[in-house]
CSV table of C-alpha atoms in Angstrom, one decimal:
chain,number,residue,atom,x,y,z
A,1,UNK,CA,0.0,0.0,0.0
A,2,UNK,CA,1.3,3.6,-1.2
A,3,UNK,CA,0.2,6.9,-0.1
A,4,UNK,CA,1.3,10.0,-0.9
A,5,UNK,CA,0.0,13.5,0.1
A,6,UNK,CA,-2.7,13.7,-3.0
A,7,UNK,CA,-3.8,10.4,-2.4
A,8,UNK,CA,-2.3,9.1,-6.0
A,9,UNK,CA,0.9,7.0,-6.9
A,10,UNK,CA,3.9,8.6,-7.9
A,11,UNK,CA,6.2,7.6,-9.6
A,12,UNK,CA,9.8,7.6,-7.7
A,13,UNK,CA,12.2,8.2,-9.9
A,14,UNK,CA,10.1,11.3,-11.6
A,15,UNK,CA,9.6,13.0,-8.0
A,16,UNK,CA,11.8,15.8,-6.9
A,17,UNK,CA,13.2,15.5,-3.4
A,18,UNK,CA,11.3,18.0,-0.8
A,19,UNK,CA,14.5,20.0,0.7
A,20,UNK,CA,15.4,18.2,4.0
A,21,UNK,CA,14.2,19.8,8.0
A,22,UNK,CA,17.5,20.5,9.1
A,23,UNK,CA,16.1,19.7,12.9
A,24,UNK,CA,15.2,15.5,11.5
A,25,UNK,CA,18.1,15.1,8.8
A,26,UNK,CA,21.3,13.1,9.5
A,27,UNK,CA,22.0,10.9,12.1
A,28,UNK,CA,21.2,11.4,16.3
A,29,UNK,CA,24.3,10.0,17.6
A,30,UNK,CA,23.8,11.0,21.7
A,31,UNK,CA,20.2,9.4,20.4
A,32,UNK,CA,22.2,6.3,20.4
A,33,UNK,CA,23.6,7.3,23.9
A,34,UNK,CA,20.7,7.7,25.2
A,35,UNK,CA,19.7,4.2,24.3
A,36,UNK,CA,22.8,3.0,25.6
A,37,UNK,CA,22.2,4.7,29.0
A,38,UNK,CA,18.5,3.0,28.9
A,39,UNK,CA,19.4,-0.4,28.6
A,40,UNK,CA,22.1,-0.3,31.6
A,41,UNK,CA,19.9,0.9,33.5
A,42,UNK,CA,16.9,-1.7,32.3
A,43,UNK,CA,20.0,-3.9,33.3
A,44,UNK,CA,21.0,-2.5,37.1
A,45,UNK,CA,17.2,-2.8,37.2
A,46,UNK,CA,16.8,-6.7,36.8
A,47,UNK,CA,20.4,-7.7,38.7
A,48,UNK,CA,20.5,-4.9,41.2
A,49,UNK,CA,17.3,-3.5,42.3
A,50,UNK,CA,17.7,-2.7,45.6
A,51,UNK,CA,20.9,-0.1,44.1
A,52,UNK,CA,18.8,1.1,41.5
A,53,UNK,CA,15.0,0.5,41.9
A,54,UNK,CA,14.2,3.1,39.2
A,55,UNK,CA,16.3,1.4,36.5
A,56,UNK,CA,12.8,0.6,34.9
A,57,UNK,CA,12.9,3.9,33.7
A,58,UNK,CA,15.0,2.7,31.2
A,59,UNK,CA,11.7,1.5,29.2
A,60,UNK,CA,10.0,4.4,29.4
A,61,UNK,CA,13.2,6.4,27.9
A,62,UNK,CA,12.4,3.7,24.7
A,63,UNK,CA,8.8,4.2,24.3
A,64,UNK,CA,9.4,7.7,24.4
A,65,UNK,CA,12.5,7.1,22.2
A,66,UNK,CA,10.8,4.5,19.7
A,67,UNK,CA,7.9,7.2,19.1
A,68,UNK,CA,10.0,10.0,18.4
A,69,UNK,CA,12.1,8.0,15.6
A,70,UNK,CA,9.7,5.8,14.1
A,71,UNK,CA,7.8,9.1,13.2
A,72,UNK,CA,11.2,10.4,12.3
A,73,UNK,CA,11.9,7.6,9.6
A,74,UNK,CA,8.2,8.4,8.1
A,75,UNK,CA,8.6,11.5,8.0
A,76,UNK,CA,11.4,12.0,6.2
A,77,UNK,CA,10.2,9.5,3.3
A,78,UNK,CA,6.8,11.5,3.3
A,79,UNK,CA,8.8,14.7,2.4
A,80,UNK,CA,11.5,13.8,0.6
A,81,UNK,CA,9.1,11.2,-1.9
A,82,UNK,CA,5.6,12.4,-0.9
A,83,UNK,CA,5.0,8.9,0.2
A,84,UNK,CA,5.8,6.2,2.9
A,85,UNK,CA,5.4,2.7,0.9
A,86,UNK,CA,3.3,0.8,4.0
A,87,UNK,CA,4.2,-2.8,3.0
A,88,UNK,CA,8.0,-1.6,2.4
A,89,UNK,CA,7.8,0.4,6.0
A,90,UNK,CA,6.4,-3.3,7.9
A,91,UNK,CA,8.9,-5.5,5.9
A,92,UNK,CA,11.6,-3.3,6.6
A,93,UNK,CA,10.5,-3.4,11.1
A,94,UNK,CA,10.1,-7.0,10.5
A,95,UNK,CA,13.8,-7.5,9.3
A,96,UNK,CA,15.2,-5.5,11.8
A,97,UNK,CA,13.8,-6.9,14.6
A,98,UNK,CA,12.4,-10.4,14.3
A,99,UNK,CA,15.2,-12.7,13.3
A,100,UNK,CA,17.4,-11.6,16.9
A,101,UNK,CA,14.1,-12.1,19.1
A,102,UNK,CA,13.6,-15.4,17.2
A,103,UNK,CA,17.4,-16.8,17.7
A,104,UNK,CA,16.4,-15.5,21.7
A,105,UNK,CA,13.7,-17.3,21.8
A,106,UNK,CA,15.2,-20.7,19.9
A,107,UNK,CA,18.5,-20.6,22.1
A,108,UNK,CA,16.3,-20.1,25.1
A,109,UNK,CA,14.2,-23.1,24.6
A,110,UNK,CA,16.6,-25.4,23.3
A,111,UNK,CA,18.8,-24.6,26.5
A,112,UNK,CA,15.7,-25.2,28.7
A,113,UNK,CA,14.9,-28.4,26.7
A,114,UNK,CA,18.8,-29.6,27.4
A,115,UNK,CA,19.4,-28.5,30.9
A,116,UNK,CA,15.5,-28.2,32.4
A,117,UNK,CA,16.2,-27.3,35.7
A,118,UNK,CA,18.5,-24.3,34.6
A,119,UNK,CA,17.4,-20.6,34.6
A,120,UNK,CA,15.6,-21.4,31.1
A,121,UNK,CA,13.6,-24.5,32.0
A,122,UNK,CA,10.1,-24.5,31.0
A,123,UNK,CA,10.4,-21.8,28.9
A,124,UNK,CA,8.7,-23.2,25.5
A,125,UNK,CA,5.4,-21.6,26.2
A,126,UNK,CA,6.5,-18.3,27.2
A,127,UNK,CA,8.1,-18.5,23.7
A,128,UNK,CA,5.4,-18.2,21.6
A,129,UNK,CA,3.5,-15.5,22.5
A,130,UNK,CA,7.6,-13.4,22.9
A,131,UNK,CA,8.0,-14.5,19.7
A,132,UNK,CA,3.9,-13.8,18.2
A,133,UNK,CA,4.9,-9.8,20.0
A,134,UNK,CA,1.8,-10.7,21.9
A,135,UNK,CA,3.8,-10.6,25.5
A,136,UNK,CA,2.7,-7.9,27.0
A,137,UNK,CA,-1.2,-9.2,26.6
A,138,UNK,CA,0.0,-13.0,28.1
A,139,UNK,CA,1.4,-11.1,30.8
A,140,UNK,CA,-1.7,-9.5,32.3
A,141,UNK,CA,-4.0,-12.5,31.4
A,142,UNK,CA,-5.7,-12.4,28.0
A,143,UNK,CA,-5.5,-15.9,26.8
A,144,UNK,CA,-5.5,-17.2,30.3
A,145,UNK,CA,-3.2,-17.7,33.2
A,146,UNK,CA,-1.0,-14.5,33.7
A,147,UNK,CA,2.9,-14.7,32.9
A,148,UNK,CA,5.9,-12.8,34.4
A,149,UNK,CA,9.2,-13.2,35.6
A,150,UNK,CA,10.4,-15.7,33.1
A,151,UNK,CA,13.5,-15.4,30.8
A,152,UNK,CA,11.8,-14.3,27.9
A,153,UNK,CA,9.6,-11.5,29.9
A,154,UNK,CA,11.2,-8.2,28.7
A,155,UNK,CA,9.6,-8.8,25.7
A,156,UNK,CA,6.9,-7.2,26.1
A,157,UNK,CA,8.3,-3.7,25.8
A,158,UNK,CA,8.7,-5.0,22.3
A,159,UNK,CA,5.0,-6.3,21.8
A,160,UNK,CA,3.6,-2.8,22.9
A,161,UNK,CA,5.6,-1.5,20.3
A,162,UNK,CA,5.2,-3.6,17.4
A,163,UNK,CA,1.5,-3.4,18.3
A,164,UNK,CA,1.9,0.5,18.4
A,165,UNK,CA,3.7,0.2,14.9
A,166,UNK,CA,0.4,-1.4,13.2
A,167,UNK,CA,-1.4,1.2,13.9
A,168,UNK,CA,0.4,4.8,13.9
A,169,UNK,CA,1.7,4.7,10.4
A,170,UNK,CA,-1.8,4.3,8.9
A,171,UNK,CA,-2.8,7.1,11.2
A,172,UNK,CA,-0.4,9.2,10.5
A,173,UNK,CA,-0.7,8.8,7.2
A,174,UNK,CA,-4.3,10.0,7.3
A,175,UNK,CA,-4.0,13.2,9.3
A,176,UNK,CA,-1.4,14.2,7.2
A,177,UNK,CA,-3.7,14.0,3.9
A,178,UNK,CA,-6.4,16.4,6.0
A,179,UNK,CA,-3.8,18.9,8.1
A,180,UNK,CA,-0.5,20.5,8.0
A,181,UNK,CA,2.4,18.7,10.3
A,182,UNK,CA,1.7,21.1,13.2
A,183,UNK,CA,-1.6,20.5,13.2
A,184,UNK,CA,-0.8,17.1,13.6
A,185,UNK,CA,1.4,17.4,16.3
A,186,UNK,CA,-1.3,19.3,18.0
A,187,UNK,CA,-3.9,16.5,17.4
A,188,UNK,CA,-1.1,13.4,18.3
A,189,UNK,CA,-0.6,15.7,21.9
A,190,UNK,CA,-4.1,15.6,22.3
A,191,UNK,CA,-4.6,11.7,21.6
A,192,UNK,CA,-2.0,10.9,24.1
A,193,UNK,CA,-3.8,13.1,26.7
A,194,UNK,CA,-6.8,11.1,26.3
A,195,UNK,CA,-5.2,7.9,26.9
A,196,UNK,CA,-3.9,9.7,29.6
A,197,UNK,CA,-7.4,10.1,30.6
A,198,UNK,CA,-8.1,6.5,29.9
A,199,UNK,CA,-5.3,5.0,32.3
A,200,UNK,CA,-6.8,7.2,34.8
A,201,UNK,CA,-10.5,5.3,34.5
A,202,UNK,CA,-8.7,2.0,35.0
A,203,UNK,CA,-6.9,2.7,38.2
A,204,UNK,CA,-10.4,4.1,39.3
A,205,UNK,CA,-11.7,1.0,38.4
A,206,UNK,CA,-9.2,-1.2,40.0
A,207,UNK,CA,-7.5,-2.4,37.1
A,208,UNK,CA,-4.5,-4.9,38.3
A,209,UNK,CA,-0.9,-3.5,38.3
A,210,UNK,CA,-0.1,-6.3,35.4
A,211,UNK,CA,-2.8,-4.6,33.2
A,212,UNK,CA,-1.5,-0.7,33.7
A,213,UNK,CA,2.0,-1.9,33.3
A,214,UNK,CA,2.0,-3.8,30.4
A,215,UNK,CA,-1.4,-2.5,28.2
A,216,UNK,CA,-0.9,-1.3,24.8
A,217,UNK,CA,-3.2,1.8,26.1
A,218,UNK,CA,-1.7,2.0,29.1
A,219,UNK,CA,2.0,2.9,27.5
A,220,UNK,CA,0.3,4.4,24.1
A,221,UNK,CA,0.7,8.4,25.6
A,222,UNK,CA,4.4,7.8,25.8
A,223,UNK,CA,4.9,6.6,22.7
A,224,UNK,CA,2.9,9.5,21.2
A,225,UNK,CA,4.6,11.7,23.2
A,226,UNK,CA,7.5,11.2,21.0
A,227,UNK,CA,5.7,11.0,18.2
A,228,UNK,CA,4.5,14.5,18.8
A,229,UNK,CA,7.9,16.1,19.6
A,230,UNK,CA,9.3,14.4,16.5
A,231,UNK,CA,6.3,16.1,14.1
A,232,UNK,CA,7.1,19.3,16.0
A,233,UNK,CA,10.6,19.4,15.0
A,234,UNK,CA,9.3,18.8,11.4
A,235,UNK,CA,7.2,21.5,11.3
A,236,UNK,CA,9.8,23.7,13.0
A,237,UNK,CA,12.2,25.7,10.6
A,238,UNK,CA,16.1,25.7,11.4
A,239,UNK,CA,17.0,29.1,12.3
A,240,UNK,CA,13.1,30.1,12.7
A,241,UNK,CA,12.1,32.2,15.9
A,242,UNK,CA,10.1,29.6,17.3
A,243,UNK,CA,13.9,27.3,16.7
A,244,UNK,CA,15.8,29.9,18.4
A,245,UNK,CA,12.9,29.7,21.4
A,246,UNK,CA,13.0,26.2,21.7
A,247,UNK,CA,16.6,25.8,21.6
A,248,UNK,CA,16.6,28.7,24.5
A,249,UNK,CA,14.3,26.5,26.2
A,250,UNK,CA,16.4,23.4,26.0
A,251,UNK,CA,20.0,25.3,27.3
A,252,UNK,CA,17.7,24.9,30.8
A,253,UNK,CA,15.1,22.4,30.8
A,254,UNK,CA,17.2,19.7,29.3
A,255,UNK,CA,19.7,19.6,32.1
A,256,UNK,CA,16.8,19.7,34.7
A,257,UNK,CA,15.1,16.9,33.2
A,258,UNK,CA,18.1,14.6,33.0
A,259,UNK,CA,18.8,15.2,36.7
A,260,UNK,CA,15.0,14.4,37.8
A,261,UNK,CA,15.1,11.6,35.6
A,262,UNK,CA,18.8,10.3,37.3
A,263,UNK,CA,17.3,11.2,41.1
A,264,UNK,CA,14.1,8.6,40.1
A,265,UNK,CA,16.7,5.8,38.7
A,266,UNK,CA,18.3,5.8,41.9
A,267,UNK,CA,15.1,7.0,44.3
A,268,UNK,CA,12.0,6.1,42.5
A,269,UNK,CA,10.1,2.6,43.1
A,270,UNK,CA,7.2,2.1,41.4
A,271,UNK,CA,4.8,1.2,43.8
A,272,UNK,CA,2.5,-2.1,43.6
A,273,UNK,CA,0.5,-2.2,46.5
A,274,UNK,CA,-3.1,-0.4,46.1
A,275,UNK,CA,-3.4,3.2,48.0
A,276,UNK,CA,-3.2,7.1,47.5
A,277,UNK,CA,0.0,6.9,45.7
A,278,UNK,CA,-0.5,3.6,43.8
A,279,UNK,CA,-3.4,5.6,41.7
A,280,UNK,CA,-1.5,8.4,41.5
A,281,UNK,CA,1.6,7.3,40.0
A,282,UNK,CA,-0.5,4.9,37.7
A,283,UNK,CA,-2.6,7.5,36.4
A,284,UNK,CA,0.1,10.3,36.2
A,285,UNK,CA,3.6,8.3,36.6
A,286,UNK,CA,4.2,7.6,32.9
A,287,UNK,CA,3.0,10.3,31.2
A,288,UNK,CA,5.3,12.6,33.2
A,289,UNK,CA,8.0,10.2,32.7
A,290,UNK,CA,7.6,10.1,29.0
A,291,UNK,CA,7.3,14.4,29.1
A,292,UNK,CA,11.1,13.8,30.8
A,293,UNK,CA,12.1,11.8,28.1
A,294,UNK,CA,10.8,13.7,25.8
A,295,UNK,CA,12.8,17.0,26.8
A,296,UNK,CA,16.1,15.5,26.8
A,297,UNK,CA,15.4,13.8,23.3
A,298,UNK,CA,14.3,17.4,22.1
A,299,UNK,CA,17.2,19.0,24.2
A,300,UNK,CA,20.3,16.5,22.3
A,301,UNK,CA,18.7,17.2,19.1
A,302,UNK,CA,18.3,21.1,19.5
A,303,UNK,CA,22.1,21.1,20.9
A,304,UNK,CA,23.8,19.0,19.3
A,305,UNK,CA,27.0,20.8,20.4
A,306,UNK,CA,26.1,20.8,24.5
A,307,UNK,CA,28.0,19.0,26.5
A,308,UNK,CA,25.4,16.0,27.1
A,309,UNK,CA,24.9,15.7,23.5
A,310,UNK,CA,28.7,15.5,23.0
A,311,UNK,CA,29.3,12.7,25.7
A,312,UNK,CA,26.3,10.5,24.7
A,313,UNK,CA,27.5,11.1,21.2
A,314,UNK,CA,30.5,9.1,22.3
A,315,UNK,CA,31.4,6.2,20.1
A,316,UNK,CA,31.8,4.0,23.5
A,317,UNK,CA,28.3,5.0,24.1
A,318,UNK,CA,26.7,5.7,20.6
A,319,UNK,CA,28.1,2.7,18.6
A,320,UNK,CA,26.5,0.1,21.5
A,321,UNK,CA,23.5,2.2,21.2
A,322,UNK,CA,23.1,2.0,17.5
A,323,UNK,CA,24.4,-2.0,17.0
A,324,UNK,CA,23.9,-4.0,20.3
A,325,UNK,CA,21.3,-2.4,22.5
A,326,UNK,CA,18.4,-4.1,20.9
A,327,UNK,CA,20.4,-8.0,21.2
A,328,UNK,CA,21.1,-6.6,25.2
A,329,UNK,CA,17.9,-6.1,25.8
A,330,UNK,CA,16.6,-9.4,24.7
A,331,UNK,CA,19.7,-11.4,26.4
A,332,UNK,CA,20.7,-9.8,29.5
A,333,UNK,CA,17.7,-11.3,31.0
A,334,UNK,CA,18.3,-14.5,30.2
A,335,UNK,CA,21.4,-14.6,30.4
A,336,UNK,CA,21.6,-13.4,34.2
A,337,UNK,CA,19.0,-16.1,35.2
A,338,UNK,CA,21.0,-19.0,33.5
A,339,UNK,CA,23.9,-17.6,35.8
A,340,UNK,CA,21.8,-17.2,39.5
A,341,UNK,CA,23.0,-20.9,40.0
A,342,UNK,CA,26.2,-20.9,38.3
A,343,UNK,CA,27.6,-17.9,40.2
A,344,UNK,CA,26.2,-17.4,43.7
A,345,UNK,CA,28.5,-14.0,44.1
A,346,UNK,CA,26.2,-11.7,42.9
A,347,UNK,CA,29.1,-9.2,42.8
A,348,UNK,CA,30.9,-11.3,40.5
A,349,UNK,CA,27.5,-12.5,38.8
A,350,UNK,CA,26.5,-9.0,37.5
A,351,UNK,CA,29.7,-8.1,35.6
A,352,UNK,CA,29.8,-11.6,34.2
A,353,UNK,CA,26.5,-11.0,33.4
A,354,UNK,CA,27.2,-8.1,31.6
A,355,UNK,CA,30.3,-9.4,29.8
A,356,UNK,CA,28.2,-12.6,28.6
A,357,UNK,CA,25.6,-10.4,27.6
A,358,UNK,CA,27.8,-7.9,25.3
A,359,UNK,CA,28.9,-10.5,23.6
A,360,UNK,CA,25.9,-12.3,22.5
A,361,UNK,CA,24.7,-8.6,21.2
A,362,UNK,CA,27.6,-8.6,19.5
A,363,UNK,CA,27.3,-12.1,18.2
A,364,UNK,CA,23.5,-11.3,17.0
A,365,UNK,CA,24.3,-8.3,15.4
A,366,UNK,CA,27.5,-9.5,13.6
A,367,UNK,CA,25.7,-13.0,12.5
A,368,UNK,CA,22.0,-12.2,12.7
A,369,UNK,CA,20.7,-8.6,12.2
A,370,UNK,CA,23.1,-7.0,9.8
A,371,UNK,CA,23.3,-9.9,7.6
A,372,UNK,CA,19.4,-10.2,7.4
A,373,UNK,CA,18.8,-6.3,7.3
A,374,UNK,CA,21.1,-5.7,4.2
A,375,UNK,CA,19.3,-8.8,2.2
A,376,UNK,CA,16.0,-7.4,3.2
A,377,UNK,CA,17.4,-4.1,2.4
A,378,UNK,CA,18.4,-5.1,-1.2
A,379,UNK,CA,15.4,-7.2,-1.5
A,380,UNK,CA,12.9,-4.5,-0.1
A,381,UNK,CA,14.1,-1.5,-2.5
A,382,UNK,CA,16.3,-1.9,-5.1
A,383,UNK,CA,14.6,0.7,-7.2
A,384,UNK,CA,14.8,2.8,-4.0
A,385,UNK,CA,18.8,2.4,-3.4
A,386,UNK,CA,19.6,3.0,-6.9
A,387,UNK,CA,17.9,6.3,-7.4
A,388,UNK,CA,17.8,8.2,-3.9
A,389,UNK,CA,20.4,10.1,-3.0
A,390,UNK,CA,22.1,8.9,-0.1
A,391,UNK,CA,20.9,10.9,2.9
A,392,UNK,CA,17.1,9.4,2.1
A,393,UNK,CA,18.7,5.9,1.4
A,394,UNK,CA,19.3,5.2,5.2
A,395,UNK,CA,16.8,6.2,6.7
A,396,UNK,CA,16.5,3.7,9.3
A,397,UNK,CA,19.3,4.2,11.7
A,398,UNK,CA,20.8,0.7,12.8
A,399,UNK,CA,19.4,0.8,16.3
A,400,UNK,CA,15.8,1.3,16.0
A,401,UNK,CA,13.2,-1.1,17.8
């Protein structure tokens, strides 16, 4: 499926490029940080609570994250072509994505199978619905018993997203056919406020924790939270007043955010007990930690030259970001449950832990996704790679989820 902004077909090759929004072109490399920082703390989370009980944050930083560039990547085909090819655009997420989560999943189950009373026993039917991105619904109950706490359980971040996926393109697509990209924005703010409004009738109701923490509504505001900064940097012109505003902003709010956001890694426990602050944090909790996000995304990309965008744009912390987070994520759960009964230090069990799982990223993104992604790549567009120039031909930076 093709659409384009009159609704017709054009033809590629005959189409001149739209001149690029200098705020979305080229790469966000202390974006990659920034997803670097988020998975070591999704780490500390799972090995060392007790040190870091906010290290969940971590996921919210991707939603927030995941919004903001997937709308990038559409974006910048819709101007620059005047279309987003749909079946291209779910090809492409499936390539990226599904053969690491499938060789977790395999590896996972096969090890169970061979050593069943190991960290990965019993794991087989937890691998279908990690591997169907349908985790996040078996976690709270919809095709029967509940799930949780298994190796294969941080997948669900991933289902909400994929899920999310489905649906935003089409949508976006459609509001863009009606209303100007600001407008947009406007109208993707006010759809994450209302499910903002309707995460705040389910803890009214008495909705479990397992269905506010892992509902595709219930995380649907932060993801459109990025979604909206990223169509407000489109419709923003470099060098514009409202720019110069918004980077003023940023010199300020971007360091303040960053600090709240490291005071709630360290301080912040989510709370799962019912009671005053239970529905508060439920209702209010993830939309504000999303708006955090969200200003330090905004905040790296307006200054690229501050000092936080020039640390996270570190290759030791933006090449892990762009190649392995995505393979950490999956393993590092995994991989510190197979060790709980091989190394009873915990001290020595987390930095093993962490070694083990850097280099199975490393091994799925050396032997797994880049091999797969460049055969889908040539498979998917080979009209597209031969006649767009080269800043529309990648598109899709290498460590998108």
């Amino acid at each position: 499926m093709v659409l384009n902004r009159n609704g017709a077909t054009p033809t590629l090759e005959k189409r001149p490029f739209a001149p690029e929004n200098g705020l979305i072109s080229g790469r966000k490399h202390a974006l990659d940080g920034l997803r670097t920082i988020a998975v070591i703390g999704v780490f500390l989370f799972h090995t060392v609570t007790e040190l870091v009980p906010g290290g969940s944050i971590g996921v919210d930083v991707f939603f927030t994250l995941s919004g903001f560039v997937i709308t990038l990547l559409i974006m910048k085909e819709y101007q620059a072509t005047g279309r987003l090819r749909l079946g291209v655009f779910y090809a492409k997420r499936l390539a990226r994505l599904w053969p690491a989560l499938l060789a977790v999943c395999a590896v996972v189950v096969l090890g169970g199978l061979i050593f069943p009373l190991s960290g990965w026993g019993g794991q087989e039917a937890n691998a279908i619905p990690a591997a169907g991105y349908v985790m996040n619904l078996s976690n709270f109950g919809m095709f029967g018993s509940s799930t949780g706490g298994n190796a294969l359980s941080p997948t669900w971040t991933l289902a909400v997203e994929e899920q999310f996926y489905l649906v935003w393109p089409l949508l976006l697509l459609v509001m863009l056919r009606f209303w100007k990209v600001r407008t947009v924005a406007w109208l993707t703010a006010v759809l994450a406020a209302g499910f903002l409004v309707s995460r705040f009738h389910l803890v009214m109701d008495g909705a479990p924790l397992a269905r506010l923490y892992n509902g595709p509504d219930t995380r649907a505001d932060q993801l459109l939270l990025g979604c909206t900064l990223a169509l407000l940097f489109t419709s923003v012109k470099p060098e514009s007043r409202v720019h110069a505003s918004l980077q003023s902003g940023a010199r300020w709010a971007g360091p303040l955010a960053g600090l709240a956001l490291v005071a709630a890694v360290f301080a912040l426990k989510e709370p799962n007990e019912t009671g005053p602050w239970f529905s508060v944090f439920w209702t209010a909790g993830p939309t504000a930690l999303a708006l955090l996000a969200g200003v330090i995304i905004g905040s790296l990309v307006l200054r690229p030259a501050g000092l936080a965008s020039r640390i996270l744009s570190h290759p030791w912390l933006a090449n892990p970001g762009r190649d392995l987070s995505y393979a950490a994520y999956l393993w590092h759960l995994p991989v510190y449950l197979l060790l709980i009964p091989l190394v009873p230090s915990l001290w020595l069990r987390v930095p093993a832990a962490a070694a083990l799982t850097v280099l199975l990223a490393y091994l799925s993104f050396r032997f797994v996704e880049r091999p797969i992604r460049r055969w889908a790549n040539k498979k998917l567009e080979p009209d597209l790679v031969r006649s767009l120039p080269e800043r529309v031909r990648e598109l899709e930076p290498a460590g998108t989820r």
